[in-house]
Amino acid sequence: MITYEALSGSLPFESDRSVGLLVAHANETPRPIGALLQSGALPKASASAIMRALSKDPAARHQRASEFAVALAEGEPRAYGPRIRASVASLAFAL
């Protein structure tokens, strides 16, 4: 969720209350991160990696932080603006 919020500026679920966020986190599919950003602002491979990390099925998620970092990096953020490049690179290397 931190990566999602850092890149999109919002949480993957909406609620006015903490309990509502918990219920949404447990039961709802997160909003696609690509829908919150300008077209092309985030590489599709990076967006897919973020959405996979939010999967309800633990077996579908990346099993290691290093796997998540590699999946983020596969989006080739260097082809995009400096803000997105720095954000994706910082997140990948922090893991």
N, CA, C and O atoms as a printed pandas DataFrame, in Angstrom:
     atom_number atom_name residue_name chain_id  residue_number  x_coord  y_coord  z_coord
0              1         N          MET        A               1    0.815   -1.188    0.000
1              2        CA          MET        A               1    0.000    0.000    0.000
2              3         C          MET        A               1    0.861    1.254    0.000
3              4         O          MET        A               1    0.458    2.284   -0.540
4              5         N          ILE        A               2    2.035    1.175    0.597
5              6        CA          ILE        A               2    2.912    2.343    0.656
6              7         C          ILE        A               2    3.376    2.727   -0.742
7              8         O          ILE        A               2    3.382    3.907   -1.090
8              9         N          THR        A               3    3.762    1.744   -1.541
9             10        CA          THR        A               3    4.199    2.014   -2.905
10            11         C          THR        A               3    3.059    2.619   -3.716
11            12         O          THR        A               3    3.259    3.586   -4.450
12            13         N          TYR        A               4    1.881    2.058   -3.585
13            14        CA          TYR        A               4    0.694    2.557   -4.283
14            15         C          TYR        A               4    0.460    4.020   -3.917
15            16         O          TYR        A               4    0.274    4.863   -4.795
16            17         N          GLU        A               5    0.468    4.314   -2.636
17            18        CA          GLU        A               5    0.205    5.685   -2.187
18            19         C          GLU        A               5    1.325    6.634   -2.603
19            20         O          GLU        A               5    1.065    7.774   -2.987
20            21         N          ALA        A               6    2.558    6.169   -2.527
21            22        CA          ALA        A               6    3.692    7.029   -2.889
22            23         C          ALA        A               6    3.636    7.446   -4.355
23            24         O          ALA        A               6    3.982    8.579   -4.690
24            25         N          LEU        A               7    3.205    6.547   -5.223
25            26        CA          LEU        A               7    3.175    6.855   -6.648
26            27         C          LEU        A               7    1.879    7.509   -7.119
27            28         O          LEU        A               7    1.886    8.282   -8.077
28            29         N          SER        A               8    0.761    7.201   -6.446
29            30        CA          SER        A               8   -0.523    7.736   -6.906
30            31         C          SER        A               8   -1.018    8.922   -6.091
31            32         O          SER        A               8   -1.838    9.707   -6.566
32            33         N          GLY        A               9   -0.522    9.051   -4.864
33            34        CA          GLY        A               9   -0.986   10.134   -4.001
34            35         C          GLY        A               9   -2.273    9.815   -3.271
35            36         O          GLY        A               9   -2.837   10.677   -2.597
36            37         N          SER        A              10   -2.747    8.574   -3.399
37            38        CA          SER        A              10   -3.958    8.175   -2.688
38            39         C          SER        A              10   -3.868    6.703   -2.297
39            40         O          SER        A              10   -3.013    5.964   -2.783
40            41         N          LEU        A              11   -4.756    6.306   -1.421
41            42        CA          LEU        A              11   -4.800    4.909   -0.990
42            43         C          LEU        A              11   -5.585    4.077   -2.009
43            44         O          LEU        A              11   -6.397    4.622   -2.755
44            45         N          PRO        A              12   -5.347    2.759   -2.044
45            46        CA          PRO        A              12   -6.075    1.920   -2.993
46            47         C          PRO        A              12   -7.549    1.707   -2.642
47            48         O          PRO        A              12   -8.314    1.179   -3.450
48            49         N          PHE        A              13   -7.940    2.117   -1.445
49            50        CA          PHE        A              13   -9.322    1.974   -0.998
50            51         C          PHE        A              13   -9.785    3.313   -0.441
51            52         O          PHE        A              13   -8.976    4.094    0.060
52            53         N          GLU        A              14  -11.081    3.579   -0.528
53            54        CA          GLU        A              14  -11.626    4.824    0.000
54            55         C          GLU        A              14  -12.570    4.542    1.154
55            56         O          GLU        A              14  -13.405    3.641    1.081
56            57         N          SER        A              15  -12.432    5.320    2.219
57            58        CA          SER        A              15  -13.349    5.275    3.348
58            59         C          SER        A              15  -13.057    6.460    4.250
59            60         O          SER        A              15  -11.919    6.922    4.341
60            61         N          ASP        A              16  -14.076    6.938    4.905
61            62        CA          ASP        A              16  -13.914    8.052    5.831
62            63         C          ASP        A              16  -13.467    7.585    7.212
63            64         O          ASP        A              16  -13.051    8.389    8.046
64            65         N          ARG        A              17  -13.557    6.280    7.443
65            66        CA          ARG        A              17  -13.237    5.749    8.773
66            67         C          ARG        A              17  -12.214    4.630    8.679
67            68         O          ARG        A              17  -12.123    3.943    7.661
68            69         N          SER        A              18  -11.448    4.451    9.739
69            70        CA          SER        A              18  -10.430    3.401    9.793
70            71         C          SER        A              18  -11.042    2.021    9.623
71            72         O          SER        A              18  -10.487    1.172    8.925
72            73         N          VAL        A              19  -12.187    1.795   10.260
73            74        CA          VAL        A              19  -12.848    0.495   10.163
74            75         C          VAL        A              19  -13.240    0.220    8.710
75            76         O          VAL        A              19  -13.104   -0.904    8.227
76            77         N          GLY        A              20  -13.715    1.230    8.034
77            78        CA          GLY        A              20  -14.078    1.082    6.630
78            79         C          GLY        A              20  -12.891    0.700    5.770
79            80         O          GLY        A              20  -13.018   -0.114    4.855
80            81         N          LEU        A              21  -11.718    1.293    6.063
81            82        CA          LEU        A              21  -10.503    0.934    5.332
82            83         C          LEU        A              21  -10.120   -0.519    5.583
83            84         O          LEU        A              21   -9.721   -1.228    4.660
84            85         N          LEU        A              22  -10.241   -0.959    6.824
85            86        CA          LEU        A              22   -9.928   -2.348    7.150
86            87         C          LEU        A              22  -10.847   -3.319    6.422
87            88         O          LEU        A              22  -10.391   -4.331    5.889
88            89         N          VAL        A              23  -12.134   -3.015    6.400
89            90        CA          VAL        A              23  -13.108   -3.866    5.712
90            91         C          VAL        A              23  -12.812   -3.876    4.211
91            92         O          VAL        A              23  -12.823   -4.935    3.584
92            93         N          ALA        A              24  -12.549   -2.713    3.643
93            94        CA          ALA        A              24  -12.237   -2.634    2.218
94            95         C          ALA        A              24  -10.960   -3.406    1.901
95            96         O          ALA        A              24  -10.902   -4.131    0.908
96            97         N          HIS        A              25   -9.949   -3.256    2.733
97            98        CA          HIS        A              25   -8.683   -3.949    2.523
98            99         C          HIS        A              25   -8.889   -5.460    2.501
99           100         O          HIS        A              25   -8.260   -6.163    1.710
100          101         N          ALA        A              26   -9.748   -5.948    3.347
101          102        CA          ALA        A              26   -9.994   -7.391    3.442
102          103         C          ALA        A              26  -10.903   -7.922    2.342
103          104         O          ALA        A              26  -10.790   -9.091    1.972
104          105         N          ASN        A              27  -11.800   -7.097    1.811
105          106        CA          ASN        A              27  -12.852   -7.619    0.942
106          107         C          ASN        A              27  -12.913   -7.056   -0.471
107          108         O          ASN        A              27  -13.480   -7.697   -1.356
108          109         N          GLU        A              28  -12.354   -5.896   -0.705
109          110        CA          GLU        A              28  -12.502   -5.254   -2.003
110          111         C          GLU        A              28  -11.230   -5.356   -2.840
111          112         O          GLU        A              28  -10.124   -5.490   -2.317
112          113         N          THR        A              29  -11.422   -5.290   -4.140
113          114        CA          THR        A              29  -10.287   -5.226   -5.054
114          115         C          THR        A              29   -9.836   -3.770   -5.112
115          116         O          THR        A              29  -10.667   -2.877   -5.279
116          117         N          PRO        A              30   -8.543   -3.516   -4.978
117          118        CA          PRO        A              30   -8.070   -2.128   -5.024
118          119         C          PRO        A              30   -8.324   -1.481   -6.388
119          120         O          PRO        A              30   -8.362   -2.153   -7.419
120          121         N          ARG        A              31   -8.495   -0.170   -6.361
121          122        CA          ARG        A              31   -8.621    0.564   -7.622
122          123         C          ARG        A              31   -7.325    0.388   -8.402
123          124         O          ARG        A              31   -6.247    0.486   -7.815
124          125         N          PRO        A              32   -7.397    0.132   -9.705
125          126        CA          PRO        A              32   -6.163    0.011  -10.493
126          127         C          PRO        A              32   -5.349    1.300  -10.411
127          128         O          PRO        A              32   -5.883    2.389  -10.618
128          129         N          ILE        A              33   -4.075    1.177  -10.113
129          130        CA          ILE        A              33   -3.237    2.367   -9.946
130          131         C          ILE        A              33   -3.147    3.147  -11.256
131          132         O          ILE        A              33   -3.052    4.374  -11.236
132          133         N          GLY        A              34   -3.174    2.459  -12.381
133          134        CA          GLY        A              34   -3.098    3.141  -13.672
134          135         C          GLY        A              34   -4.252    4.089  -13.907
135          136         O          GLY        A              34   -4.108    5.064  -14.644
136          137         N          ALA        A              35   -5.398    3.823  -13.298
137          138        CA          ALA        A              35   -6.571    4.682  -13.469
138          139         C          ALA        A              35   -6.413    6.016  -12.726
139          140         O          ALA        A              35   -7.122    6.979  -13.017
140          141         N          LEU        A              36   -5.495    6.065  -11.780
141          142        CA          LEU        A              36   -5.313    7.277  -10.981
142          143         C          LEU        A              36   -4.232    8.200  -11.533
143          144         O          LEU        A              36   -4.121    9.353  -11.115
144          145         N          LEU        A              37   -3.450    7.702  -12.455
145          146        CA          LEU        A              37   -2.335    8.476  -12.991
146          147         C          LEU        A              37   -2.612    8.876  -14.434
147          148         O          LEU        A              37   -3.455    8.278  -15.103
148          149         N          GLN        A              38   -1.905    9.879  -14.901
149          150        CA          GLN        A              38   -2.025   10.270  -16.302
150          151         C          GLN        A              38   -1.586    9.105  -17.174
151          152         O          GLN        A              38   -0.714    8.324  -16.795
152          153         N          SER        A              39   -2.183    9.000  -18.317
153          154        CA          SER        A              39   -1.837    7.925  -19.248
154          155         C          SER        A              39   -0.333    7.914  -19.510
155          156         O          SER        A              39    0.252    8.930  -19.885
156          157         N          GLY        A              40    0.274    6.764  -19.310
157          158        CA          GLY        A              40    1.704    6.610  -19.552
158          159         C          GLY        A              40    2.602    7.096  -18.440
159          160         O          GLY        A              40    3.824    7.022  -18.570
160          161         N          ALA        A              41    2.040    7.594  -17.347
161          162        CA          ALA        A              41    2.871    8.129  -16.263
162          163         C          ALA        A              41    3.608    7.034  -15.505
163          164         O          ALA        A              41    4.647    7.291  -14.897
164          165         N          LEU        A              42    3.084    5.832  -15.535
165          166        CA          LEU        A              42    3.712    4.713  -14.843
166          167         C          LEU        A              42    3.775    3.548  -15.812
167          168         O          LEU        A              42    2.760    3.190  -16.409
168          169         N          PRO        A              43    4.946    2.950  -15.981
169          170        CA          PRO        A              43    5.049    1.808  -16.886
170          171         C          PRO        A              43    4.052    0.706  -16.507
171          172         O          PRO        A              43    3.815    0.450  -15.326
172          173         N          LYS        A              44    3.480    0.064  -17.518
173          174        CA          LYS        A              44    2.490   -0.980  -17.256
174          175         C          LYS        A              44    3.056   -2.108  -16.403
175          176         O          LYS        A              44    2.353   -2.646  -15.549
176          177         N          ALA        A              45    4.313   -2.470  -16.622
177          178        CA          ALA        A              45    4.919   -3.541  -15.820
178          179         C          ALA        A              45    5.010   -3.138  -14.353
179          180         O          ALA        A              45    4.805   -3.972  -13.471
180          181         N          SER        A              46    5.311   -1.884  -14.084
181          182        CA          SER        A              46    5.380   -1.400  -12.700
182          183         C          SER        A              46    3.995   -1.377  -12.073
183          184         O          SER        A              46    3.825   -1.768  -10.918
184          185         N          ALA        A              47    3.003   -0.918  -12.833
185          186        CA          ALA        A              47    1.627   -0.903  -12.324
186          187         C          ALA        A              47    1.155   -2.318  -12.025
187          188         O          ALA        A              47    0.487   -2.550  -11.017
188          189         N          SER        A              48    1.494   -3.258  -12.884
189          190        CA          SER        A              48    1.120   -4.656  -12.661
190          191         C          SER        A              48    1.780   -5.214  -11.408
191          192         O          SER        A              48    1.151   -5.948  -10.646
192          193         N          ALA        A              49    3.041   -4.870  -11.193
193          194        CA          ALA        A              49    3.755   -5.330  -10.006
194          195         C          ALA        A              49    3.098   -4.799   -8.729
195          196         O          ALA        A              49    2.969   -5.523   -7.741
196          197         N          ILE        A              50    2.689   -3.539   -8.759
197          198        CA          ILE        A              50    2.041   -2.938   -7.593
198          199         C          ILE        A              50    0.700   -3.609   -7.327
199          200         O          ILE        A              50    0.379   -3.916   -6.179
200          201         N          MET        A              51   -0.079   -3.838   -8.370
201          202        CA          MET        A              51   -1.383   -4.479   -8.189
202          203         C          MET        A              51   -1.228   -5.929   -7.738
203          204         O          MET        A              51   -2.036   -6.428   -6.955
204          205         N          ARG        A              52   -0.196   -6.602   -8.230
205          206        CA          ARG        A              52    0.061   -7.976   -7.780
206          207         C          ARG        A              52    0.397   -7.988   -6.294
207          208         O          ARG        A              52   -0.025   -8.891   -5.571
208          209         N          ALA        A              53    1.142   -7.008   -5.838
209          210        CA          ALA        A              53    1.505   -6.923   -4.421
210          211         C          ALA        A              53    0.279   -6.730   -3.531
211          212         O          ALA        A              53    0.312   -7.064   -2.346
212          213         N          LEU        A              54   -0.795   -6.196   -4.094
213          214        CA          LEU        A              54   -2.020   -5.970   -3.340
214          215         C          LEU        A              54   -3.033   -7.109   -3.471
215          216         O          LEU        A              54   -4.164   -6.992   -2.997
216          217         N          SER        A              55   -2.636   -8.195   -4.105
217          218        CA          SER        A              55   -3.539   -9.325   -4.312
218          219         C          SER        A              55   -4.064   -9.870   -2.987
219          220         O          SER        A              55   -3.347   -9.920   -1.988
220          221         N          LYS        A              56   -5.326  -10.273   -3.004
221          222        CA          LYS        A              56   -5.928  -10.887   -1.804
222          223         C          LYS        A              56   -5.341  -12.269   -1.546
223          224         O          LYS        A              56   -5.289  -12.715   -0.400
224          225         N          ASP        A              57   -4.901  -12.947   -2.592
225          226        CA          ASP        A              57   -4.340  -14.290   -2.486
226          227         C          ASP        A              57   -2.839  -14.202   -2.188
227          228         O          ASP        A              57   -2.071  -13.760   -3.042
228          229         N          PRO        A              58   -2.415  -14.611   -1.001
229          230        CA          PRO        A              58   -0.988  -14.528   -0.657
230          231         C          PRO        A              58   -0.083  -15.257   -1.653
231          232         O          PRO        A              58    1.043  -14.820   -1.891
232          233         N          ALA        A              59   -0.549  -16.342   -2.227
233          234        CA          ALA        A              59    0.265  -17.088   -3.182
234          235         C          ALA        A              59    0.471  -16.312   -4.484
235          236         O          ALA        A              59    1.441  -16.554   -5.202
236          237         N          ALA        A              60   -0.427  -15.390   -4.788
237          238        CA          ALA        A              60   -0.316  -14.594   -6.013
238          239         C          ALA        A              60    0.633  -13.410   -5.856
239          240         O          ALA        A              60    1.102  -12.856   -6.850
240          241         N          ARG        A              61    0.918  -13.019   -4.614
241          242        CA          ARG        A              61    1.807  -11.878   -4.355
242          243         C          ARG        A              61    3.269  -12.286   -4.530
243          244         O          ARG        A              61    3.597  -13.472   -4.539
244          245         N          HIS        A              62    4.128  -11.300   -4.667
245          246        CA          HIS        A              62    5.567  -11.557   -4.692
246          247         C          HIS        A              62    5.947  -12.190   -3.353
247          248         O          HIS        A              62    5.454  -11.770   -2.306
248          249         N          GLN        A              63    6.801  -13.179   -3.381
249          250        CA          GLN        A              63    7.156  -13.884   -2.154
250          251         C          GLN        A              63    8.314  -13.236   -1.411
251          252         O          GLN        A              63    8.536  -13.508   -0.232
252          253         N          ARG        A              64    9.042  -12.384   -2.101
253          254        CA          ARG        A              64   10.169  -11.677   -1.481
254          255         C          ARG        A              64   10.163  -10.219   -1.941
255          256         O          ARG        A              64    9.693   -9.900   -3.032
256          257         N          ALA        A              65   10.684   -9.361   -1.103
257          258        CA          ALA        A              65   10.784   -7.950   -1.479
258          259         C          ALA        A              65   11.665   -7.786   -2.713
259          260         O          ALA        A              65   11.419   -6.909   -3.541
260          261         N          SER        A              66   12.678   -8.618   -2.836
261          262        CA          SER        A              66   13.565   -8.530   -4.001
262          263         C          SER        A              66   12.806   -8.860   -5.292
263          264         O          SER        A              66   13.093   -8.277   -6.337
264          265         N          GLU        A              67   11.846   -9.785   -5.233
265          266        CA          GLU        A              67   11.025  -10.096   -6.406
266          267         C          GLU        A              67   10.172   -8.889   -6.798
267          268         O          GLU        A              67   10.002   -8.587   -7.979
268          269         N          PHE        A              68    9.646   -8.212   -5.791
269          270        CA          PHE        A              68    8.850   -7.012   -6.042
270          271         C          PHE        A              68    9.718   -5.921   -6.671
271          272         O          PHE        A              68    9.285   -5.247   -7.606
272          273         N          ALA        A              69   10.933   -5.746   -6.165
273          274        CA          ALA        A              69   11.844   -4.733   -6.702
274          275         C          ALA        A              69   12.177   -5.013   -8.159
275          276         O          ALA        A              69   12.205   -4.095   -8.979
276          277         N          VAL        A              70   12.427   -6.268   -8.485
277          278        CA          VAL        A              70   12.727   -6.638   -9.871
278          279         C          VAL        A              70   11.513   -6.366  -10.758
279          280         O          VAL        A              70   11.656   -5.837  -11.861
280          281         N          ALA        A              71   10.326   -6.723  -10.284
281          282        CA          ALA        A              71    9.107   -6.492  -11.064
282          283         C          ALA        A              71    8.877   -4.995  -11.300
283          284         O          ALA        A              71    8.459   -4.597  -12.387
284          285         N          LEU        A              72    9.148   -4.172  -10.294
285          286        CA          LEU        A              72    9.019   -2.719  -10.474
286          287         C          LEU        A              72   10.014   -2.214  -11.508
287          288         O          LEU        A              72    9.676   -1.395  -12.363
288          289         N          ALA        A              73   11.234   -2.707  -11.422
289          290        CA          ALA        A              73   12.296   -2.248  -12.330
290          291         C          ALA        A              73   12.043   -2.684  -13.768
291          292         O          ALA        A              73   12.523   -2.030  -14.694
292          293         N          GLU        A              74   11.308   -3.764  -13.980
293          294        CA          GLU        A              74   11.024   -4.232  -15.339
294          295         C          GLU        A              74   10.204   -3.225  -16.131
295          296         O          GLU        A              74   10.112   -3.331  -17.354
296          297         N          GLY        A              75    9.611   -2.257  -15.458
297          298        CA          GLY        A              75    8.830   -1.238  -16.146
298          299         C          GLY        A              75    9.668   -0.209  -16.869
299          300         O          GLY        A              75    9.120    0.700  -17.492
300          301         N          GLU        A              76   10.976   -0.327  -16.801
301          302        CA          GLU        A              76   11.907    0.607  -17.414
302          303         C          GLU        A              76   11.532    2.053  -17.156
303          304         O          GLU        A              76   11.225    2.795  -18.089
304          305         N          PRO        A              77   11.555    2.460  -15.885
305          306        CA          PRO        A              77   11.148    3.826  -15.556
306          307         C          PRO        A              77   12.040    4.904  -16.144
307          308         O          PRO        A              77   11.647    6.070  -16.167
308          309         N          ARG        A              78   13.220    4.557  -16.616
309          310        CA          ARG        A              78   14.105    5.585  -17.175
310          311         C          ARG        A              78   13.506    6.258  -18.410
311          312         O          ARG        A              78   13.930    7.351  -18.786
312          313         N          ALA        A              79   12.528    5.616  -19.040
313          314        CA          ALA        A              79   11.895    6.193  -20.225
314          315         C          ALA        A              79   10.846    7.242  -19.860
315          316         O          ALA        A              79   10.272    7.874  -20.747
316          317         N          TYR        A              80   10.594    7.432  -18.576
317          318        CA          TYR        A              80    9.548    8.344  -18.132
318          319         C          TYR        A              80   10.162    9.554  -17.450
319          320         O          TYR        A              80   11.384    9.663  -17.347
320          321         N          GLY        A              81    9.320   10.455  -16.987
321          322        CA          GLY        A              81    9.776   11.696  -16.366
322          323         C          GLY        A              81   10.598   11.470  -15.115
323          324         O          GLY        A              81   10.544   10.394  -14.518
324          325         N          PRO        A              82   11.366   12.484  -14.708
325          326        CA          PRO        A              82   12.261   12.343  -13.565
326          327         C          PRO        A              82   11.549   12.028  -12.254
327          328         O          PRO        A              82   12.100   11.317  -11.414
328          329         N          ARG        A              83   10.346   12.539  -12.066
329          330        CA          ARG        A              83    9.631   12.274  -10.810
330          331         C          ARG        A              83    9.285   10.794  -10.689
331          332         O          ARG        A              83    9.514   10.190   -9.641
332          333         N          ILE        A              84    8.739   10.206  -11.746
333          334        CA          ILE        A              84    8.381    8.787  -11.732
334          335         C          ILE        A              84    9.645    7.937  -11.654
335          336         O          ILE        A              84    9.687    6.966  -10.900
336          337         N          ARG        A              85   10.685    8.290  -12.428
337          338        CA          ARG        A              85   11.935    7.519  -12.379
338          339         C          ARG        A              85   12.477    7.480  -10.967
339          340         O          ARG        A              85   12.838    6.412  -10.472
340          341         N          ALA        A              86   12.539    8.626  -10.311
341          342        CA          ALA        A              86   13.081    8.693   -8.961
342          343         C          ALA        A              86   12.224    7.914   -7.979
343          344         O          ALA        A              86   12.751    7.225   -7.106
344          345         N          SER        A              87   10.909    8.018   -8.113
345          346        CA          SER        A              87   10.009    7.319   -7.194
346          347         C          SER        A              87   10.139    5.814   -7.318
347          348         O          SER        A              87   10.283    5.118   -6.314
348          349         N          VAL        A              88   10.088    5.304   -8.546
349          350        CA          VAL        A              88   10.166    3.857   -8.755
350          351         C          VAL        A              88   11.540    3.340   -8.357
351          352         O          VAL        A              88   11.650    2.299   -7.708
352          353         N          ALA        A              89   12.584    4.058   -8.740
353          354        CA          ALA        A              89   13.936    3.615   -8.400
354          355         C          ALA        A              89   14.143    3.619   -6.894
355          356         O          ALA        A              89   14.714    2.676   -6.347
356          357         N          SER        A              90   13.696    4.648   -6.229
357          358        CA          SER        A              90   13.842    4.719   -4.770
358          359         C          SER        A              90   13.104    3.582   -4.078
359          360         O          SER        A              90   13.631    2.971   -3.148
360          361         N          LEU        A              91   11.908    3.302   -4.520
361          362        CA          LEU        A              91   11.138    2.216   -3.925
362          363         C          LEU        A              91   11.797    0.872   -4.189
363          364         O          LEU        A              91   11.875    0.033   -3.291
364          365         N          ALA        A              92   12.271    0.658   -5.405
365          366        CA          ALA        A              92   12.896   -0.614   -5.747
366          367         C          ALA        A              92   14.156   -0.840   -4.917
367          368         O          ALA        A              92   14.367   -1.934   -4.394
368          369         N          PHE        A              93   14.990    0.187   -4.793
369          370        CA          PHE        A              93   16.235    0.029   -4.058
370          371         C          PHE        A              93   16.033   -0.014   -2.551
371          372         O          PHE        A              93   16.846   -0.593   -1.830
372          373         N          ALA        A              94   14.956    0.593   -2.072
373          374        CA          ALA        A              94   14.669    0.557   -0.633
374          375         C          ALA        A              94   14.288   -0.847   -0.192
375          376         O          ALA        A              94   14.468   -1.205    0.972
376          377         N          LEU        A              95   13.764   -1.639   -1.112
377          378        CA          LEU        A              95   13.364   -3.001   -0.779
378          379         C          LEU        A              95   14.577   -3.887   -0.769
379          380         O          LEU        A              95   14.464   -5.085   -0.509
